[in-house]
Short mmCIF file of C-alpha atoms and ligand atoms in Angstrom, two decimals:
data_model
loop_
_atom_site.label_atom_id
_atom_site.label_comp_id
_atom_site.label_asym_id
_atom_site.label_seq_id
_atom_site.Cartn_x
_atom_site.Cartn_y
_atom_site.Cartn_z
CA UNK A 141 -8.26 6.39 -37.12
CA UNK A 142 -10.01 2.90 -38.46
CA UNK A 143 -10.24 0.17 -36.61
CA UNK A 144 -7.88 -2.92 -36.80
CA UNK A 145 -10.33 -5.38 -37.56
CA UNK A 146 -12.29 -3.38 -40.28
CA UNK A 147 -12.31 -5.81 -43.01
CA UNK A 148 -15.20 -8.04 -41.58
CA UNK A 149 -17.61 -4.84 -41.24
CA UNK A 150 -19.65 -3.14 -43.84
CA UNK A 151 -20.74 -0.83 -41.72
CA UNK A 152 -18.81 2.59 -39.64
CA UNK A 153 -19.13 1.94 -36.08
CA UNK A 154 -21.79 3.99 -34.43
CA UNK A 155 -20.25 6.66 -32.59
CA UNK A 156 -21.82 5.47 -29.12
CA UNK A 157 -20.53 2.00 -29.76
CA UNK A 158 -16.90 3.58 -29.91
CA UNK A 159 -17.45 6.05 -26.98
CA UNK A 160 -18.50 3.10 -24.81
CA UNK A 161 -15.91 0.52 -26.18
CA UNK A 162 -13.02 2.50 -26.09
CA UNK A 163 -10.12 2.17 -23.43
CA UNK A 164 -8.07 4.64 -24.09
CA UNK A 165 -8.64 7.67 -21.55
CA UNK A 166 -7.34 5.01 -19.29
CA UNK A 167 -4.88 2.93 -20.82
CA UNK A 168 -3.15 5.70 -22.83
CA UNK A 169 -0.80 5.29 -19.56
CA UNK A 170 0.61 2.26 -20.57
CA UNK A 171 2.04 3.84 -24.21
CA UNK A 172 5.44 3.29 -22.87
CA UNK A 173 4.94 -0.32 -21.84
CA UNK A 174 3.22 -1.31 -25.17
CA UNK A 175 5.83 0.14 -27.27
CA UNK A 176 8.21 -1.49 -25.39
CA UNK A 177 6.67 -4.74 -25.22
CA UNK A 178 6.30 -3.85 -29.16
CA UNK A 179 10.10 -3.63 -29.35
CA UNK A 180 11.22 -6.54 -27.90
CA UNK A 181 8.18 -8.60 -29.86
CA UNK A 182 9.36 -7.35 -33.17
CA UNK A 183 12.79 -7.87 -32.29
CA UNK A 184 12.59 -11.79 -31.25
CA UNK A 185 10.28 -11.82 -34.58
CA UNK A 186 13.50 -10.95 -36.68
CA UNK A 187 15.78 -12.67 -35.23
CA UNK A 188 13.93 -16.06 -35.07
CA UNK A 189 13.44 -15.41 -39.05
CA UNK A 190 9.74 -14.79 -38.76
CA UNK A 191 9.49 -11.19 -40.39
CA UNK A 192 12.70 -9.67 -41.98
CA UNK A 193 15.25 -8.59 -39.96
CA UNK A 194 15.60 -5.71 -41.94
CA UNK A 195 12.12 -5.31 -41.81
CA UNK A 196 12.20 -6.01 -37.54
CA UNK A 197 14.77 -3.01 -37.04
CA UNK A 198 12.57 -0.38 -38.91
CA UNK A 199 9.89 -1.71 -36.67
CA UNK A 200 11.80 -0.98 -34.11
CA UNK A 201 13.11 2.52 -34.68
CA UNK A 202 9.87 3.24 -35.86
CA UNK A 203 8.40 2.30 -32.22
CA UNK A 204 11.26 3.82 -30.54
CA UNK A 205 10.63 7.42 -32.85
CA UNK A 206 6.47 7.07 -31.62
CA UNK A 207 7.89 6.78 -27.69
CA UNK A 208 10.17 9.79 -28.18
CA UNK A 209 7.70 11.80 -29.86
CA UNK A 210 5.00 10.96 -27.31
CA UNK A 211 7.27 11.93 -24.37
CA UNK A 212 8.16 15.12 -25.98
CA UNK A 213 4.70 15.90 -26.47
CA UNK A 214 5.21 15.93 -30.42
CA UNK A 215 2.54 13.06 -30.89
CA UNK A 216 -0.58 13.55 -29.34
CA UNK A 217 -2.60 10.47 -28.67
CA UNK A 218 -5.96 10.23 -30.04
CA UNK A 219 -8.56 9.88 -27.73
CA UNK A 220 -10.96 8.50 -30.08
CA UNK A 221 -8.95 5.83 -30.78
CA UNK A 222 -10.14 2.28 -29.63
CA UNK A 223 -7.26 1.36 -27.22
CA UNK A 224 -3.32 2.35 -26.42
CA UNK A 225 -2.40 -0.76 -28.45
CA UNK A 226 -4.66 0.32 -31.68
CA UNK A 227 -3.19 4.05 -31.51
CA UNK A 228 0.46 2.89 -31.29
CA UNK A 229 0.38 0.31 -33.95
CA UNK A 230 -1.97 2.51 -36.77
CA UNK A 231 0.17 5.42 -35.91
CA UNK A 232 3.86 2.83 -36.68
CA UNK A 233 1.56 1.90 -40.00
CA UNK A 234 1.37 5.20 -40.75
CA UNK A 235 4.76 5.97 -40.28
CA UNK A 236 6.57 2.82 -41.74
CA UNK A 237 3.55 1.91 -44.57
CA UNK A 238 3.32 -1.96 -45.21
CA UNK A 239 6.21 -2.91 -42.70
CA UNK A 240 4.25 -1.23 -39.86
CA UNK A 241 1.07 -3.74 -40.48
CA UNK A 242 3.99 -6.64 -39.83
CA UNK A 243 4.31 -5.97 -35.84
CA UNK A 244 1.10 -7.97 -35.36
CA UNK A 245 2.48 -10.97 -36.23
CA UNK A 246 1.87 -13.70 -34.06
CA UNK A 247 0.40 -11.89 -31.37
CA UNK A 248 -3.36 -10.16 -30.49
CA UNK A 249 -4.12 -7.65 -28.39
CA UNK A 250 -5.33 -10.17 -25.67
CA UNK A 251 -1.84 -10.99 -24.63
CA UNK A 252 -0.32 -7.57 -25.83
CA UNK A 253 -2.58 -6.33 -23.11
CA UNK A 254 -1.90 -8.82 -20.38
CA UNK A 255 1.65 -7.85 -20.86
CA UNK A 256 1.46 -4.06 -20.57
CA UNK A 257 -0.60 -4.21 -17.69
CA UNK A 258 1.91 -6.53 -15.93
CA UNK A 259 4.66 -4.19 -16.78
CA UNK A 260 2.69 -0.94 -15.83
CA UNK A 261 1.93 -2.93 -12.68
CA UNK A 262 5.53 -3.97 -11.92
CA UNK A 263 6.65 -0.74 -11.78
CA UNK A 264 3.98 1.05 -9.76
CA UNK A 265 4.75 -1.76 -7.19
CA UNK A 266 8.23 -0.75 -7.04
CA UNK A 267 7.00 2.79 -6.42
CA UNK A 268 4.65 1.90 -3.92
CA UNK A 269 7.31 -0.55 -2.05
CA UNK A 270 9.55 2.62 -2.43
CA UNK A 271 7.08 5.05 -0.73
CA UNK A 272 6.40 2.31 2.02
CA UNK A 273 10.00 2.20 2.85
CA UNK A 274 9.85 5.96 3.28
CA UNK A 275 7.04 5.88 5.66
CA UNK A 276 8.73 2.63 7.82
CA UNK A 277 11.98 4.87 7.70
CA UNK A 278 10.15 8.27 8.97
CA UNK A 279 9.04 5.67 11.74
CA UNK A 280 12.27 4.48 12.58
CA UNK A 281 13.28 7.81 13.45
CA UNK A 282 10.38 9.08 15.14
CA UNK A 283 10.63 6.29 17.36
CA UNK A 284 14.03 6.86 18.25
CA UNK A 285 13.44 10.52 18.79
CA UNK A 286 10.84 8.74 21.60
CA UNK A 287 12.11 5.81 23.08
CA UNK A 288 11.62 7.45 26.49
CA UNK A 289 8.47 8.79 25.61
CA UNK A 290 5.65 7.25 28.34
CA UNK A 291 2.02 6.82 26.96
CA UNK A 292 -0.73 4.94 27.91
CA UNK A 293 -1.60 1.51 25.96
CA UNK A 294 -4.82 1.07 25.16
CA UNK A 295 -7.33 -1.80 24.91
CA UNK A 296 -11.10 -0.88 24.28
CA UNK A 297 -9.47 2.46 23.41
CA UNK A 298 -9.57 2.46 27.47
CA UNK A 299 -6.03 3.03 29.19
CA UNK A 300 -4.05 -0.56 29.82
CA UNK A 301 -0.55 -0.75 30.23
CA UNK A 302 2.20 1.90 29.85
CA UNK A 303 4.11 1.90 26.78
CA UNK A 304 6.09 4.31 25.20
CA UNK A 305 5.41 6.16 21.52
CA UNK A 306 8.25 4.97 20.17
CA UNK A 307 6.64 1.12 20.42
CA UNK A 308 3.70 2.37 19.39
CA UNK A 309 4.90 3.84 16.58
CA UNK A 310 6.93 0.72 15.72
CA UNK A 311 3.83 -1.44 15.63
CA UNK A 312 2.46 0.41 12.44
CA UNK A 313 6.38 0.12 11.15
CA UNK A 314 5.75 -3.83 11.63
CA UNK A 315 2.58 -4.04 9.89
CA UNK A 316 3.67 -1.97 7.14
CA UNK A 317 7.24 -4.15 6.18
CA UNK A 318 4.65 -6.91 6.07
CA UNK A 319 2.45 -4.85 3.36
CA UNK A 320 6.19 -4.61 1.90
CA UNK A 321 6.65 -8.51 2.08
CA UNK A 322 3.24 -9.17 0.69
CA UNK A 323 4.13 -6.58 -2.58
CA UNK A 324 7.06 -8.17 -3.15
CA UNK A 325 4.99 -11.48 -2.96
CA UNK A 326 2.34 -10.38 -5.19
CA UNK A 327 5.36 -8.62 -7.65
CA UNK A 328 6.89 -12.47 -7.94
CA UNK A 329 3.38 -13.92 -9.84
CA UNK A 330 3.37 -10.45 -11.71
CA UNK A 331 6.48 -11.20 -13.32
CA UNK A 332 5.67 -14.07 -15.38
CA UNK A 333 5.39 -13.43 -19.49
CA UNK A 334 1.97 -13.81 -20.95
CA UNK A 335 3.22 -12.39 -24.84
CA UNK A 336 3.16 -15.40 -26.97
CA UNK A 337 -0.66 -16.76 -25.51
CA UNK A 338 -2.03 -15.08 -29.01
CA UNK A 339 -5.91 -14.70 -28.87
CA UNK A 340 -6.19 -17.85 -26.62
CA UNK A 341 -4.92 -20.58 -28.61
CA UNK A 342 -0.98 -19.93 -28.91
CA UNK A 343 0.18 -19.59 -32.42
CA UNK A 344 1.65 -21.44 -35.17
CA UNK A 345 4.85 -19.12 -35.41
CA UNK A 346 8.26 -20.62 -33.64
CA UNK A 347 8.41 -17.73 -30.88
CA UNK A 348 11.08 -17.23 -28.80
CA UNK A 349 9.08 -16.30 -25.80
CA UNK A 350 12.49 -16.82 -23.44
CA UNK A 351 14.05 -14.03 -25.07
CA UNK A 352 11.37 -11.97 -24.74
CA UNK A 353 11.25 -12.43 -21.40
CA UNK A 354 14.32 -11.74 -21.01
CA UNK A 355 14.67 -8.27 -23.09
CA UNK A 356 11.38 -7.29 -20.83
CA UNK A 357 12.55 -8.47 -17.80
CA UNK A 358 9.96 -11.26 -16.54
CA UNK A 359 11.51 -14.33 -14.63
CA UNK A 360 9.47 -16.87 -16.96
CA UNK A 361 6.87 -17.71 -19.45
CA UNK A 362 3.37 -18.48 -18.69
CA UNK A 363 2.34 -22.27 -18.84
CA UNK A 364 -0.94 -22.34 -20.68
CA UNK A 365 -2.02 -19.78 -23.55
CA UNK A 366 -5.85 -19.53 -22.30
CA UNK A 367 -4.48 -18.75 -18.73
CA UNK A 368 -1.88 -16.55 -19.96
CA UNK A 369 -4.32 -14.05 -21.38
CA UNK A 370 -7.15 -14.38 -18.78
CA UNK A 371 -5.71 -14.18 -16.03
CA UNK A 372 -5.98 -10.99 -14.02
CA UNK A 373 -5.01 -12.40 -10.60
CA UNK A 374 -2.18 -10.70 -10.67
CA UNK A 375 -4.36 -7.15 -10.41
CA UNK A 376 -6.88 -8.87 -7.79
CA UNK A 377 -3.83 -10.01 -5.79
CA UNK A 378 -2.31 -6.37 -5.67
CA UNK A 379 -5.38 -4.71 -5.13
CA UNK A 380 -5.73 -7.23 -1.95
CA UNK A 381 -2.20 -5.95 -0.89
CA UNK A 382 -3.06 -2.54 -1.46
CA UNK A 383 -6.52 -2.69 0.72
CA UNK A 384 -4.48 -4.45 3.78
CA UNK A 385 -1.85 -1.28 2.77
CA UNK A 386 -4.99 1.34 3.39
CA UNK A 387 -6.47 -0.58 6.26
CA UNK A 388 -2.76 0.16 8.50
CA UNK A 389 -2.98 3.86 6.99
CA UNK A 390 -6.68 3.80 8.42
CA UNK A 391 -6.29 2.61 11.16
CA UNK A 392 -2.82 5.03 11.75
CA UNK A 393 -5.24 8.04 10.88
CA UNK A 394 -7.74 7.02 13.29
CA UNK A 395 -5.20 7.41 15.43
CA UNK A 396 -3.75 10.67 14.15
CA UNK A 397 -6.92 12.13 14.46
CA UNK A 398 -7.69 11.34 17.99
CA UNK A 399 -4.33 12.19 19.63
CA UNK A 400 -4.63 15.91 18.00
CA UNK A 401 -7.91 16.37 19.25
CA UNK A 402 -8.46 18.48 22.39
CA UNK A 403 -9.21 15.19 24.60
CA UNK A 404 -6.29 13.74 23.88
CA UNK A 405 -3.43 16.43 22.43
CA UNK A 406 -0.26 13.82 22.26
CA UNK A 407 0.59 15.55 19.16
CA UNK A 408 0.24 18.64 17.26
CA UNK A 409 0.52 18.72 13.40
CA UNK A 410 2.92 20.50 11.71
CA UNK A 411 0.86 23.63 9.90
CA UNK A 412 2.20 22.65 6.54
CA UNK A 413 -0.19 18.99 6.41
CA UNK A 414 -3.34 20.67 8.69
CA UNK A 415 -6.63 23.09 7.24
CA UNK A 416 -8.35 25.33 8.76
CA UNK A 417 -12.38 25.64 8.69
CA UNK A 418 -14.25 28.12 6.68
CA UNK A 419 -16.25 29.45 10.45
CA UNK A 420 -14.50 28.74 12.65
CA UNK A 421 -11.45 30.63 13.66
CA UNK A 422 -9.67 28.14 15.94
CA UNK A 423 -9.90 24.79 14.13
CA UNK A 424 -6.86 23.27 13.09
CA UNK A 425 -8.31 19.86 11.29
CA UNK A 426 -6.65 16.43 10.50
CA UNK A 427 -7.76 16.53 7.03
CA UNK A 428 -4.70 14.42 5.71
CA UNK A 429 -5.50 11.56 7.81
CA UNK A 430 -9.40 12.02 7.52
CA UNK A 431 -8.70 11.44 3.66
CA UNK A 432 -6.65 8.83 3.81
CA UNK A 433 -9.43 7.10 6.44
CA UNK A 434 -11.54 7.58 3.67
CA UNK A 435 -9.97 6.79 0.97
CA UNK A 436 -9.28 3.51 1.79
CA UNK A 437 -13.13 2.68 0.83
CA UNK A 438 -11.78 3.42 -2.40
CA UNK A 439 -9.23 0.44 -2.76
CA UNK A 440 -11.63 -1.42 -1.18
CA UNK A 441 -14.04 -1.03 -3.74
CA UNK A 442 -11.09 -1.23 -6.42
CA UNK A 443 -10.89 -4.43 -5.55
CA UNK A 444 -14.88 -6.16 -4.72
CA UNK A 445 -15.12 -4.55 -8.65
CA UNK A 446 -11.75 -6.80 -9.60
CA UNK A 447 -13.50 -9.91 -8.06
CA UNK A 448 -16.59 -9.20 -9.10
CA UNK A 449 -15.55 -8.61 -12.73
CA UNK A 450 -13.77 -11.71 -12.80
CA UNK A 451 -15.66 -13.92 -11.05
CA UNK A 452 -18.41 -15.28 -14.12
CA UNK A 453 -16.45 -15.42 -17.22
CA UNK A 454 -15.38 -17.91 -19.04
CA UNK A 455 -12.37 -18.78 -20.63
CA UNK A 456 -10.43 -16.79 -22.52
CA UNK A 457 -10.56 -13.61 -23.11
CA UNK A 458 -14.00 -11.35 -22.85
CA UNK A 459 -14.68 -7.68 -23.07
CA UNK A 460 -15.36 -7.38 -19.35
CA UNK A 461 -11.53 -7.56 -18.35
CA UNK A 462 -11.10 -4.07 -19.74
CA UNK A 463 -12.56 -3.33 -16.57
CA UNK A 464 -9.33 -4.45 -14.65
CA UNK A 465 -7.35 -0.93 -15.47
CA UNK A 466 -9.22 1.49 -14.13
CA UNK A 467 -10.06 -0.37 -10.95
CA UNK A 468 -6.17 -1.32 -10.41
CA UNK A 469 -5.19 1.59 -11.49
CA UNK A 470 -7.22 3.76 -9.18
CA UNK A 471 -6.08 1.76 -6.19
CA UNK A 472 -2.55 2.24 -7.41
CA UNK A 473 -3.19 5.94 -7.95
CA UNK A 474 -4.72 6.21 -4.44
CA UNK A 475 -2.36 4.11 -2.41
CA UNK A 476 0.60 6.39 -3.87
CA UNK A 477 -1.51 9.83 -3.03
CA UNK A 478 -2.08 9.02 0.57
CA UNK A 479 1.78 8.18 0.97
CA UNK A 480 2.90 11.36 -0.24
CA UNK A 481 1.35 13.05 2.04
CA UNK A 482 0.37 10.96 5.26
CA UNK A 483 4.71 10.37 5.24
CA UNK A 484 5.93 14.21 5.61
CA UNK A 485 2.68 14.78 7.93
CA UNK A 486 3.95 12.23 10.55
CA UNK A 487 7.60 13.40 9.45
CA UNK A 488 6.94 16.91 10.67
CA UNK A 489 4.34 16.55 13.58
CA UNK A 490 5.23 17.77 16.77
CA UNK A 491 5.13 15.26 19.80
CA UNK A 492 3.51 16.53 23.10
CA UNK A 493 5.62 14.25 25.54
CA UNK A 494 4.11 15.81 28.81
CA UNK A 495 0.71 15.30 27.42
CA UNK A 496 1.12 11.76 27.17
CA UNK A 497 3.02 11.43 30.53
CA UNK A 498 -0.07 13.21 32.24
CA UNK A 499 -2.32 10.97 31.00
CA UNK A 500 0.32 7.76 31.10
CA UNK A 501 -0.09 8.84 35.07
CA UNK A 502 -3.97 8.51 35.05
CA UNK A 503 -6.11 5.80 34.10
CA UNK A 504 -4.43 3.47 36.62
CA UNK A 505 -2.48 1.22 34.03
CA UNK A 506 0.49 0.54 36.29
CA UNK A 507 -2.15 -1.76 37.89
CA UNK A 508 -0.92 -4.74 36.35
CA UNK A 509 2.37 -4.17 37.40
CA UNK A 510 1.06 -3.84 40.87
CA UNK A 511 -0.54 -7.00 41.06
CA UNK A 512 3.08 -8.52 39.41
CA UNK A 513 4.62 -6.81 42.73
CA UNK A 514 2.27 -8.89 45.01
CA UNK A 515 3.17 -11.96 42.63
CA UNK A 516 6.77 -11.29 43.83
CA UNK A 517 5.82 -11.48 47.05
CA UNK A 518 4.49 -14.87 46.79
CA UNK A 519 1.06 -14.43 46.17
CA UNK A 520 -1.19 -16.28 43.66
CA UNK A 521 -1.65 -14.14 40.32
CA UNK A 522 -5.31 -13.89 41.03
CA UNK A 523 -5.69 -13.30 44.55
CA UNK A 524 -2.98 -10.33 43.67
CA UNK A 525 -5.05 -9.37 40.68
CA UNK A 526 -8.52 -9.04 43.00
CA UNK A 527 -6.44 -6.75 45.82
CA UNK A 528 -5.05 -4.21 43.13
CA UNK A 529 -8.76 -4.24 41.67
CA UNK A 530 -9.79 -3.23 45.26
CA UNK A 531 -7.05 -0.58 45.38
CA UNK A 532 -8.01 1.05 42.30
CA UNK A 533 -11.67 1.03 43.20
CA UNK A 534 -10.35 2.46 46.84
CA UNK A 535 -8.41 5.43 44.60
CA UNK A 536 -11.70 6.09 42.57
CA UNK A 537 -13.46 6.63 45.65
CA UNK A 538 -10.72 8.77 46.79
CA UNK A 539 -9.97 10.92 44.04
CA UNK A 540 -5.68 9.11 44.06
CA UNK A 541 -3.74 7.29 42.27
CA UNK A 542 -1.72 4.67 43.00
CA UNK A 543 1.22 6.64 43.61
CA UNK A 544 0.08 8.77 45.72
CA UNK A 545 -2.37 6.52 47.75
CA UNK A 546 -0.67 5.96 51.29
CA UNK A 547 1.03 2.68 52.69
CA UNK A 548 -1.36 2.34 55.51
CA UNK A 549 -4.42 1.76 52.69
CA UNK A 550 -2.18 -0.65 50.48
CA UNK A 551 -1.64 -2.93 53.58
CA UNK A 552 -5.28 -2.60 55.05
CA UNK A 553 -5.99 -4.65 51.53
CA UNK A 554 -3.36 -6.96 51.43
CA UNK A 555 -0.81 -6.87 54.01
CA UNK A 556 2.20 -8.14 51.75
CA UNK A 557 2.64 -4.55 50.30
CA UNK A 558 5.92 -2.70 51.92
CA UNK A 559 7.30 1.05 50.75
CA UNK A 560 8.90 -0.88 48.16
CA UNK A 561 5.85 -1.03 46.31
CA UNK A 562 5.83 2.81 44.80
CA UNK A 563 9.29 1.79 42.74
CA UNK A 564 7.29 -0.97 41.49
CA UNK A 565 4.71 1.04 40.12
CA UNK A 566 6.53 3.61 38.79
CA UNK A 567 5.33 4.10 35.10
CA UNK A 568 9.18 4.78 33.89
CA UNK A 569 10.34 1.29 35.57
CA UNK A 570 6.97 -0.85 34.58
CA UNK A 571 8.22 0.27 30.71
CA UNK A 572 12.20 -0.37 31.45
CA UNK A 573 10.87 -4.48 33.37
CA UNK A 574 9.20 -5.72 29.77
CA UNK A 575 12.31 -6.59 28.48
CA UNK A 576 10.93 -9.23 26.76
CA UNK A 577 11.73 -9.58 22.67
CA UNK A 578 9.43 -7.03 21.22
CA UNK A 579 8.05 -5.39 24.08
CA UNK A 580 8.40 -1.59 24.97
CA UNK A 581 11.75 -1.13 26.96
CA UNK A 582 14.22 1.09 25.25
CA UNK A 583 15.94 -2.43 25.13
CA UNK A 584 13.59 -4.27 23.08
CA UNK A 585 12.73 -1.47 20.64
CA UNK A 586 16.07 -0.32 19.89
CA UNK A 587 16.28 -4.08 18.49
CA UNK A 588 13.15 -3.03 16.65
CA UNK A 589 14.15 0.10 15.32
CA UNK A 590 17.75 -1.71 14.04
CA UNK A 591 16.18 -4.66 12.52
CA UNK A 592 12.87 -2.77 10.37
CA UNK A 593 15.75 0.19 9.02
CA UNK A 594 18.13 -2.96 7.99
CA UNK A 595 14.62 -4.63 6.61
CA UNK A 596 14.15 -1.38 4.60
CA UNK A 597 17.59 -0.85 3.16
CA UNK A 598 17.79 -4.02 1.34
N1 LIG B 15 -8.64 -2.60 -24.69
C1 LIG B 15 -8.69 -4.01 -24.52
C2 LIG B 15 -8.60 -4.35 -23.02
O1 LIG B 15 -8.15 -3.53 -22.29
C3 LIG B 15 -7.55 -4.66 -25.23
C4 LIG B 15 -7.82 -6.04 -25.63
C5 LIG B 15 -8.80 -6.10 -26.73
N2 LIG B 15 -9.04 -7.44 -27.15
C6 LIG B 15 -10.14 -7.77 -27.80
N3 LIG B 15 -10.25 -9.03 -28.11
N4 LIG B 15 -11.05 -6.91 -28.09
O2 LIG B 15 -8.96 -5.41 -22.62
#
């Protein structure tokens, strides 16, 4: 197939020159929203008298035959071709003769493209916010499969404060509706209609870029033609969503990977979402979440190339903001591969309650609560805070823990402490006390657990 813009040349294009200019291994994906951007363009071009209306509906069937074919499989797109947009419109030409070569009216590729990739964007943030929902869900449930499930807290990655799973859990569901805040966010600037910009300039033609907007979907029109078809924020600004969206995954994996090791074992994964190693016979690895730990560099990258593409070139359009699909797209690609499968491995891992009551009871973090017990009794926070540090150190030296170290050594340090002090420190009361709003009593996460599935069904 020629190129659109022939008539200027005297010369074929090198074959190199095409190779390297060409976009359409990777925006062949967006056939469906240029021929649908196509359709409503040629429609509004009828039926504000600037092509035949006649002539606009076999424009339009003719688009609407090229989308069926393609999704049958009948039309194969050309991969030599210079773009999606160049295939679609030579191959209507071909179709419809002399009508076909009237779609282009009024518009350029510049804002053609701006408007497919905001479409093919808008959607893959609905999957994404979709998928998310999924995961927060799988949480939800989790947690309440755990509410009475002890484990240590950790600061330093040293034991703090007991918690339970369920809270823990809920923290990565709280992080997660934000990612689902921030996509809806970034989906609101998205959804503004750049068809009409032309090259740069705007166009002569009386356009009715409402209705446009409104056949495609898109809550307004863009303000300023040169803006309209040069900006890519849109693709930096869900790129930045989707790297905060891998960071949480990340740092979840980190996670997943150290509470199925050996030193920890607080969970087992289900067989289904674990591999094996080639040597040796007893491994059972965390590949899932290893990828997903990795894969985040990906987005990251996605989007340092987004910023860095954009970031020197002027106004309008340039050649460089092909760049913007692959990058987006791969970040897209990759968000949506790690949640299909980091969701049914969390889904269908196994819990190892005792495990993380054992080690709940070690690692003295019922220490604070301890020191609160002296508070009770009237003494100063730090002066209470300096005798539990000298009762731990005592239990080091002594191979105890606070439970089990006797009365007699509790009041040799501070003279305050009475038998009542073992109900204080017991691991299952220090979690039921923090009652406070978004703490880790069954209390407080219940109202967790009810208020992220209500944030997830809307
Ligand atoms: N394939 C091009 C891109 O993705 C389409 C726009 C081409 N515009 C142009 N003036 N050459 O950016």
């Amino acid at each position: 197939m020629g190129q659109l813009w022939k008539g200027r040349f005297k010369k074929e294009l090198a074959k190199e020159t095409n190779d390297f200019n060409s976009s359409i291994k990777f925006d062949c994906r967006m056939f469906e929203e240029d021929i649908t951007g196509s359709i409503a363009h040629a429609t509004m071009l009828g039926s504000a008298g600037i092509i035949d209306k006649e002539e606009s509906e076999k424009i339009v069937k003719g688009l609407s035959g090229i989308l069926e074919d393609i999704k049958s499989g009948k039309l194969k797109i050309d991969m030599d071709a210079e773009d999606i947009h160049t295939f679609i419109e030579g191959e209507l030409t071909e179709r419809l003769g002399q009508t076909g070569k009237r779609l282009h009216t009024a518009r350029s590729r510049n804002d053609q493209v701006a408007l497919d990739i905001r479409m093919v964007l808008k959607k893959e943030t609905d999957e994404i916010i979709e998928k998310l929902k999924a995961l927060v869900e799988v949480l939800c449930n989790k947690a309440q499969e755990n509410k009475n499930t002890i484990m240590p807290g950790y600061t330093h990655l040293q034991r703090a404060q007991p918690i339970t799973f369920a809270h823990h859990l809920m923290a990565y569901a709280a992080m997660l509706l934000r990612d689902i805040d921030r996509l809806g966010d970034v989906k609101k600037r998205m959804n503004v209609l750049p068809l009409g910009s032309g090259a740069l300039a705007g166009t002569t033609y009386p356009l009715d870029r409402n209705m446009v907007a409104q056949l495609l979907g898109f809550d307004s029109v863009s303000q300023n033609s040169l803006d309209g078809v040069s900006d890519r924020d849109f693709c930096i600004e869900l790129a930045s969503a989707l790297s905060l969206v891998m960071v949480h995954l990340s740092r979840f994996s980190e996670e997943i990977i150290m509470w199925c090791s050996w030193e920890f074992k607080f969970i087992e994964l289900d067989d289904a979402f674990s591999t094996g190693s080639s040597i040796m016979p007893q491994k059972k690895n965390p590949d899932i979440a290893e990828l997903v730990r990795g894969k985040s560099g990906r987005v990251f990258g996605d989007l340092t190339a987004l910023l860095t593409v954009m970031k020197g070139i002027a106004l309008a359009y340039n050649k460089d903001m092909q760049e913007d699909k692959e990058a987006i797209f791969d970040a897209v690609d990759t968000v949506k591969m790690c949640l299909d499968a980091f969701t049914p491995m969390i889904d269908t891992m196994t819990v190892l309650k005792d495990s993380m009551r054992n080690a709940a009871a070690k690692g003295f973090i019922n220490a604070t609560d301890c020191a609160d017990y002296l508070v009770g009794k009237g003494l100063p926070f730090r002066d209470a805070y300096k005798a539990t540090g000298e009762l731990v150190a005592l239990c080091i030296d002594k191979g105890l823990t606070l439970e089990t170290l006797p009365l007699e050594e509790y009041q040799a340090v501070c003279e305050l402490f009475d038998d009542g002090v073992y109900a204080a420190i017991n691991l299952e009361k220090c979690v039921a006390d923090r009652l406070v709003e978004g703490g880790p009593s069954i209390e407080s996460v219940e109202k967790q657990i009810e208020k992220d599935k209500k944030a997830i069904s809307i």
